[in-house]
CSV table of C-alpha atoms in Angstrom, one decimal:
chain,number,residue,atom,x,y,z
P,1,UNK,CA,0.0,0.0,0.0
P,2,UNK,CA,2.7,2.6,0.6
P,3,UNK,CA,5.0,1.3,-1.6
P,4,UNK,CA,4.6,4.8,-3.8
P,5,UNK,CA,8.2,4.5,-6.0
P,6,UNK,CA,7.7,0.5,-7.1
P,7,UNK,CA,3.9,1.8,-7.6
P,8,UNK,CA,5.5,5.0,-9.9
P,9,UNK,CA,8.0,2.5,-11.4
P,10,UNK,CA,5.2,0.0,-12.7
P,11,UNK,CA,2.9,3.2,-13.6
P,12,UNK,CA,5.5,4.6,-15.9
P,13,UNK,CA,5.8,1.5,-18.1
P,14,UNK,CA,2.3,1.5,-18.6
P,15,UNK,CA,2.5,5.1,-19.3
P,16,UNK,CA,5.0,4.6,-22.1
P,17,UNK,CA,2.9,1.2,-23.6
P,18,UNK,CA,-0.4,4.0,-23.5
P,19,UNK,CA,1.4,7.1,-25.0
P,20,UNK,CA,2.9,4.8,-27.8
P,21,UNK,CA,-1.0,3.8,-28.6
P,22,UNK,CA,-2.6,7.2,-27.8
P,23,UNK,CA,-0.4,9.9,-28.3
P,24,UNK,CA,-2.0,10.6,-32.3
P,25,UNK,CA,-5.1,12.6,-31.7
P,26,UNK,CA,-5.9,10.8,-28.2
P,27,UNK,CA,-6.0,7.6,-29.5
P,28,UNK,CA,-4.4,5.3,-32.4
P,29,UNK,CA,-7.6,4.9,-34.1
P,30,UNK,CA,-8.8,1.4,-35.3
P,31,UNK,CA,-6.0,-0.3,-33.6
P,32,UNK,CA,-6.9,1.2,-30.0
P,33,UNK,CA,-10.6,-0.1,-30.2
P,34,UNK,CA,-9.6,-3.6,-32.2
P,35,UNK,CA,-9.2,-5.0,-28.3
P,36,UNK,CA,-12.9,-4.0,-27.5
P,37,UNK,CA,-14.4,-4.7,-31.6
P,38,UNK,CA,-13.1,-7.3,-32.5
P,39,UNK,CA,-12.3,-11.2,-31.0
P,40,UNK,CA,-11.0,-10.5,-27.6
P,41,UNK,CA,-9.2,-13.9,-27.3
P,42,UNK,CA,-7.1,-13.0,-30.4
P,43,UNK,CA,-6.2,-9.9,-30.1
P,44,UNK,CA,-3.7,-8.3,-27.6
P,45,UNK,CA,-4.8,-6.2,-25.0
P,46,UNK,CA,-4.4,-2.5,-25.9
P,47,UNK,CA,-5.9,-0.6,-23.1
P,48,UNK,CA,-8.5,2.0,-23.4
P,49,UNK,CA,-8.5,5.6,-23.0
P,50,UNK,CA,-10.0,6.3,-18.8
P,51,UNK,CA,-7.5,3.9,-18.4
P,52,UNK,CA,-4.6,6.3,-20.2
P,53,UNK,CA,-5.8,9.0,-18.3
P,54,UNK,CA,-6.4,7.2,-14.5
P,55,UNK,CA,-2.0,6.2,-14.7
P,56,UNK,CA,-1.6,9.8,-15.4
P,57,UNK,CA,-3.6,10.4,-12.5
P,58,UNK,CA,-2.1,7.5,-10.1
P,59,UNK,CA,1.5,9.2,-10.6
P,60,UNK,CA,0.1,12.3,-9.9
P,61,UNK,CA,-0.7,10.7,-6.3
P,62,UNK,CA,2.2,8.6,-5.6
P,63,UNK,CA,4.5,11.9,-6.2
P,64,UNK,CA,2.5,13.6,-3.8
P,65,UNK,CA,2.0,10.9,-1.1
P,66,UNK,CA,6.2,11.5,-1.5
P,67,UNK,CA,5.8,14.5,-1.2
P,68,UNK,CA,7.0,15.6,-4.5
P,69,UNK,CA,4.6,18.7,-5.4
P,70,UNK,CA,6.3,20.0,-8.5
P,71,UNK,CA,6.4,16.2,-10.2
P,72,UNK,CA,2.9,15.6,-8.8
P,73,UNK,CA,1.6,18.7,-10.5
P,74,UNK,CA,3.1,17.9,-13.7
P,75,UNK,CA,1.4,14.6,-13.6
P,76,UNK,CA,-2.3,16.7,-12.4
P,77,UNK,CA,-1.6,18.8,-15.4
P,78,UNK,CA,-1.1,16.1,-18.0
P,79,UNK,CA,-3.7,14.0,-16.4
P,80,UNK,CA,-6.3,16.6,-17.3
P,81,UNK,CA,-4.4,17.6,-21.0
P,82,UNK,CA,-5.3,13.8,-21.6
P,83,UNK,CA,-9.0,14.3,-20.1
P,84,UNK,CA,-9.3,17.3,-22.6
P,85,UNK,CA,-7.7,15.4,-25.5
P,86,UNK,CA,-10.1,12.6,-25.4
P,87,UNK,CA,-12.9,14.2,-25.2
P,88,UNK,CA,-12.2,16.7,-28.3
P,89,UNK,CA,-11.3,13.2,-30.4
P,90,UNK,CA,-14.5,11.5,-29.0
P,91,UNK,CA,-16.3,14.6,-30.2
P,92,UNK,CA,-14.9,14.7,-33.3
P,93,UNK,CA,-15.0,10.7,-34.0
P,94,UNK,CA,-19.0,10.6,-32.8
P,95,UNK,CA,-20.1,13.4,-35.3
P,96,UNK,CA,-17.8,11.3,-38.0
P,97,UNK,CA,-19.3,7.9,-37.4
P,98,UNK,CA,-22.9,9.5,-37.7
P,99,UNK,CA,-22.2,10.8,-40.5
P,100,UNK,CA,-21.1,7.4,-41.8
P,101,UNK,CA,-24.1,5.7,-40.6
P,102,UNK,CA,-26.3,8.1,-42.5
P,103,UNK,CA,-24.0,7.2,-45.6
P,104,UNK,CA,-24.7,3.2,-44.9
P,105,UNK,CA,-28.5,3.8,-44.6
P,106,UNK,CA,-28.4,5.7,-47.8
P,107,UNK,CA,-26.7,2.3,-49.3
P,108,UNK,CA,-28.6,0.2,-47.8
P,109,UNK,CA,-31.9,1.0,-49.1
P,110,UNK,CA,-30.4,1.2,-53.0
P,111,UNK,CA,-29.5,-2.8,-52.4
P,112,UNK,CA,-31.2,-5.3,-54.4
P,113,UNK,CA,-34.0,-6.8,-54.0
P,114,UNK,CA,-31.9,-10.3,-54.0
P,115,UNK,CA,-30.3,-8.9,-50.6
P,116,UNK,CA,-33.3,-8.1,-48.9
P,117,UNK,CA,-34.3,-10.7,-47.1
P,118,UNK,CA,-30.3,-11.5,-45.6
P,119,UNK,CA,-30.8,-7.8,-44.6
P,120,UNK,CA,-34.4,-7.8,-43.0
P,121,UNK,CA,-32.8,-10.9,-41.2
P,122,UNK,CA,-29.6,-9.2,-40.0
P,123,UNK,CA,-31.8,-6.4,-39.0
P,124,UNK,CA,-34.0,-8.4,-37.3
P,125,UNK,CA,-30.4,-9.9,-35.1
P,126,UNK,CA,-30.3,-5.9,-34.5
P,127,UNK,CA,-33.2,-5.2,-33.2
P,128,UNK,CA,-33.1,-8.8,-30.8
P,129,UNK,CA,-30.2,-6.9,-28.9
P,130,UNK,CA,-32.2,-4.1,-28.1
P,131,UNK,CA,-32.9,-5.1,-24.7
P,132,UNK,CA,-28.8,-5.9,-24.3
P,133,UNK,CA,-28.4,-2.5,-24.6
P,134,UNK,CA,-31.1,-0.7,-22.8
P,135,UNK,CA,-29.3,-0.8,-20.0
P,136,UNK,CA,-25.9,1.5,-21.3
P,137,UNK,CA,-28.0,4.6,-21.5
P,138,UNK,CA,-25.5,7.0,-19.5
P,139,UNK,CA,-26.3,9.0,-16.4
P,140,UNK,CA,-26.2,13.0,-17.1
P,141,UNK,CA,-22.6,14.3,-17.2
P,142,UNK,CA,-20.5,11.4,-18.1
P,143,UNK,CA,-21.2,11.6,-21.5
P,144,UNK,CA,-18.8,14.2,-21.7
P,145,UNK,CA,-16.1,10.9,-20.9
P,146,UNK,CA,-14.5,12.9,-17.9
P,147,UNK,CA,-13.9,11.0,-14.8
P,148,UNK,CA,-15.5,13.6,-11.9
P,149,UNK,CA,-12.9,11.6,-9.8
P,150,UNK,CA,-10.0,12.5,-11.5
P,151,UNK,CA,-11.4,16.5,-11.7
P,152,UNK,CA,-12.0,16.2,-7.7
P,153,UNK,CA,-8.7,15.1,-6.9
P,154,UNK,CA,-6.6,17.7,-9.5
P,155,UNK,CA,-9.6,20.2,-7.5
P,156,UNK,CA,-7.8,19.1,-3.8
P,157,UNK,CA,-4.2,19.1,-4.8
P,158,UNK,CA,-4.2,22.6,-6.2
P,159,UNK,CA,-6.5,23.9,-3.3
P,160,UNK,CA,-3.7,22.5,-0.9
P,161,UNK,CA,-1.2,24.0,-3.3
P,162,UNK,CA,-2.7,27.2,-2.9
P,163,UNK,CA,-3.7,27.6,-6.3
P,164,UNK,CA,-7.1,28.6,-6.2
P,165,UNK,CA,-8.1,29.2,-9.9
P,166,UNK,CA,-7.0,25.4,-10.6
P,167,UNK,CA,-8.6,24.5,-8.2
P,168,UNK,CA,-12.0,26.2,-8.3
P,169,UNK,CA,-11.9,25.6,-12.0
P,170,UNK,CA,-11.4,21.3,-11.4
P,171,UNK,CA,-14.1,21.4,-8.7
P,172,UNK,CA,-16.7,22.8,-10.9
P,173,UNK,CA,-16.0,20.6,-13.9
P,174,UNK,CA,-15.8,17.7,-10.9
P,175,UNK,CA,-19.4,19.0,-9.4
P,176,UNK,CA,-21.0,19.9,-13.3
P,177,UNK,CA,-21.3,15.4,-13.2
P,178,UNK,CA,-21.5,14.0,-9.9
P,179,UNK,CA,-23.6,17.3,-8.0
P,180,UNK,CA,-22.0,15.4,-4.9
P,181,UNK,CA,-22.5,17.5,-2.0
P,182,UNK,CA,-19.1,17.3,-0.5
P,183,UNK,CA,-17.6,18.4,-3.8
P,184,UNK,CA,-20.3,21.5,-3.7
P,185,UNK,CA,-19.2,22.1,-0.1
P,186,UNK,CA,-15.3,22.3,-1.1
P,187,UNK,CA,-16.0,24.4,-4.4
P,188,UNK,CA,-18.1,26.9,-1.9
P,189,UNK,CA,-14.8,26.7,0.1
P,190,UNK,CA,-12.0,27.4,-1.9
P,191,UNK,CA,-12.0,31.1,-1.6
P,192,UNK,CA,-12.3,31.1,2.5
P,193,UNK,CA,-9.7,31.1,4.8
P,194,UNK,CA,-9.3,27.5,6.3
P,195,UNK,CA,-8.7,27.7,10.4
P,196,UNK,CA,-8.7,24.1,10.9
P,197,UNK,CA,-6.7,20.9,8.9
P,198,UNK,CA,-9.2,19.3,6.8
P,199,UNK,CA,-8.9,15.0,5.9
P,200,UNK,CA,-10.4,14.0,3.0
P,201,UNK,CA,-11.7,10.6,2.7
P,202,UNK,CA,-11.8,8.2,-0.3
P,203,UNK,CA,-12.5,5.1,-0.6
P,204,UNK,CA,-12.1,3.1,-4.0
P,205,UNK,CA,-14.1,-0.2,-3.8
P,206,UNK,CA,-16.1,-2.1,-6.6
P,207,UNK,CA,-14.9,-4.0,-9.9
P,208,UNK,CA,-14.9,-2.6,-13.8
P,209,UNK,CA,-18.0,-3.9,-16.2
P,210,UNK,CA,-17.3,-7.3,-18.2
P,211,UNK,CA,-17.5,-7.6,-21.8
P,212,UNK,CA,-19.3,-10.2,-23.4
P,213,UNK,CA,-20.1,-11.8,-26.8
P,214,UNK,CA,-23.6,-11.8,-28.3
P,215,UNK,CA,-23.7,-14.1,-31.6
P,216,UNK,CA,-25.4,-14.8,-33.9
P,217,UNK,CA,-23.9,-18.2,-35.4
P,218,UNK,CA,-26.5,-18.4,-38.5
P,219,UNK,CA,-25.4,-15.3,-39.6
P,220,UNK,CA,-21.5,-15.3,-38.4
P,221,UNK,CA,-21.8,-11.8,-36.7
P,222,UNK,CA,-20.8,-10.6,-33.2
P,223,UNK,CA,-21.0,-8.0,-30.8
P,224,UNK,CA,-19.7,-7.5,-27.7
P,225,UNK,CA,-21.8,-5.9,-24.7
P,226,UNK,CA,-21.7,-5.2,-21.1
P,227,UNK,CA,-22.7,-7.8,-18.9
P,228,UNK,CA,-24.9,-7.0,-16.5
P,229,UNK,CA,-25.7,-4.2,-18.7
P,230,UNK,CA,-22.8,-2.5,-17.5
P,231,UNK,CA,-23.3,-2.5,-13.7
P,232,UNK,CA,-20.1,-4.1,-12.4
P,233,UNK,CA,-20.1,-4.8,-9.1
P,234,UNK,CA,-20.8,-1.8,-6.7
P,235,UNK,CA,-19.5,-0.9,-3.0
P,236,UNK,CA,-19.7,-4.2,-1.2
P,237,UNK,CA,-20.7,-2.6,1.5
P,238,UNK,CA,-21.7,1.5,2.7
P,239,UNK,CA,-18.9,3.3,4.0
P,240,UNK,CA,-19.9,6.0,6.7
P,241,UNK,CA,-17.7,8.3,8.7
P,242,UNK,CA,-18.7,9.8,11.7
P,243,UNK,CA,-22.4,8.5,11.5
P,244,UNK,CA,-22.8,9.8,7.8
P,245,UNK,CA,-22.8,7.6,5.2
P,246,UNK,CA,-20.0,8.8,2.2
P,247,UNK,CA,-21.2,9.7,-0.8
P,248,UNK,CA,-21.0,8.3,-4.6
P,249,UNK,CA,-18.3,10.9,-6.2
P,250,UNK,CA,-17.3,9.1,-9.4
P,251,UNK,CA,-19.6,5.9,-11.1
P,252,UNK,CA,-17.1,4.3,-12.9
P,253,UNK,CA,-19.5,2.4,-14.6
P,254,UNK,CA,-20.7,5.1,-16.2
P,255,UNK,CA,-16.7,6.0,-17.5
P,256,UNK,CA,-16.6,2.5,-19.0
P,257,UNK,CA,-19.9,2.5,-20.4
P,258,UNK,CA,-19.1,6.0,-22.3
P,259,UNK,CA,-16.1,4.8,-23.8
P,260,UNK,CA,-18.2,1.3,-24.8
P,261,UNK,CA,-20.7,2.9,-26.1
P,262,UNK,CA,-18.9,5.3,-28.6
P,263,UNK,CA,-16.7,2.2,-29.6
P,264,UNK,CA,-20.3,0.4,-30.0
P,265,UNK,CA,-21.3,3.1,-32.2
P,266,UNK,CA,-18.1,2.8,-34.4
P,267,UNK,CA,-18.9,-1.1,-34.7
P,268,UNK,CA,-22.3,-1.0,-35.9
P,269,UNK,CA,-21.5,2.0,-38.2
């Protein structure tokens, strides 16, 4: 657990591995969504982009448990660079695969007649995985695919630092998606003098979403999908402090589920 140097050590060979996929335009196109698209069992694990940005954010944290500020805020500062990066190329990649999709529609309907009934069929697949995907509709805020965690923390670190633009500016964007009332308490804070030391608590429990196959074996075509329609497994158990119960600051379910989905919406394109 306090093991910060072998922690920054293993963090900065993943950071390399990442930055050699994502460093063009946030990500490395086809090839960085191949490991979510395609057939998981045969092709190598690539990574996807929260999880670029959270070992950004995990050095940012081990330098300052060391008590290195200035290498701690480089890390804070790239971590959000790559925040802002990947949602400008998940912008920019959603408006060009509807685009796309408008194009395949428009083909679709000049096919011939010969072809219809294979595509009233594969439609039909389609619209049986409807209820699959019900479920990935995302909560308000995170479809913006920044982690409100991530935001929080940068928020604390500069507050501490006594950079109070930073960190008025983090705890908004942190507050804007999860309207968690300790994060509205320490935004209405940041410009008031602090008397007393202040411990902030967080606790990181849970596991990620699966991925799953759906097939359709008469018509050789896959997809993947969320199992549990994307729920994971939540906090085992409620965490209180001082007879108050803590909060939900960050659903990382809904960060996975935002990255799915746009890499969804590139399959099915």
């Amino acid at each position: 657990m306090n093991d910060y140097k072998q922690s920054i050590t293993n963090l900065e060979d993943v950071n390399t591995s990442f930055d050699n996929k994502f460093k063009e335009g946030a990500t490395a196109g086809g090839k960085v969504l191949a490991s979510t698209l395609g057939n998981e069992k045969n092709i190598p694990y690539r990574g996807n982009v929260y999880e670029w940005v959270l070992a950004n954010y995990y050095l940012a944290l081990d330098y300052a448990f060391l008590n290195d500020m200035d290498k701690a805020r480089v890390f804070f500062n790239q971590t959000a660079e790559r925040q802002r990066r990947a949602k400008d190329y998940f912008a920019k990649e959603i408006a060009k695969e509807q685009e796309n999709i408008k194009k395949q529609e428009e083909k679709a309907k000049s096919k011939s007649k010969g072809k219809k009934e294979v595509s009233a069929q594969f439609l039909g697949s389609l619209n049986g995985l409807t209820d699959k995907y019900k479920s990935l509709e995302l909560m308000k805020g995170y479809e913006n695919f920044s982690n409100p965690l991530v935001n929080y923390f940068s928020g604390i670190f500069y507050l501490l630092n006594n950079d109070k633009g930073k960190a008025e500016r983090y705890l908004k964007e942190a507050f804007a998606i999860s309207h968690a009332k300790v994060v509205g308490e320490d935004l209405a804070g940041v410009n008031k003098a602090r008397n007393t030391k202040t411990t902030w608590v967080i606790v990181e429990d849970g596991e990620q979403p699966l991925l799953e196959e759906v097939a359709d074996k008469d018509l050789y075509f896959a997809m993947p999908y969320l199992k549990d329609g994307g729920k994971g497994i939540d906090f085992k158990q409620k965490y209180s402090l001082n007879g108050k119960d803590l909060e939900v600051l960050s659903n990382f379910n809904e960060v996975i589920k935002a990255e799915f989905n746009h890499k969804l919406l590139i399959k099915r394109g």
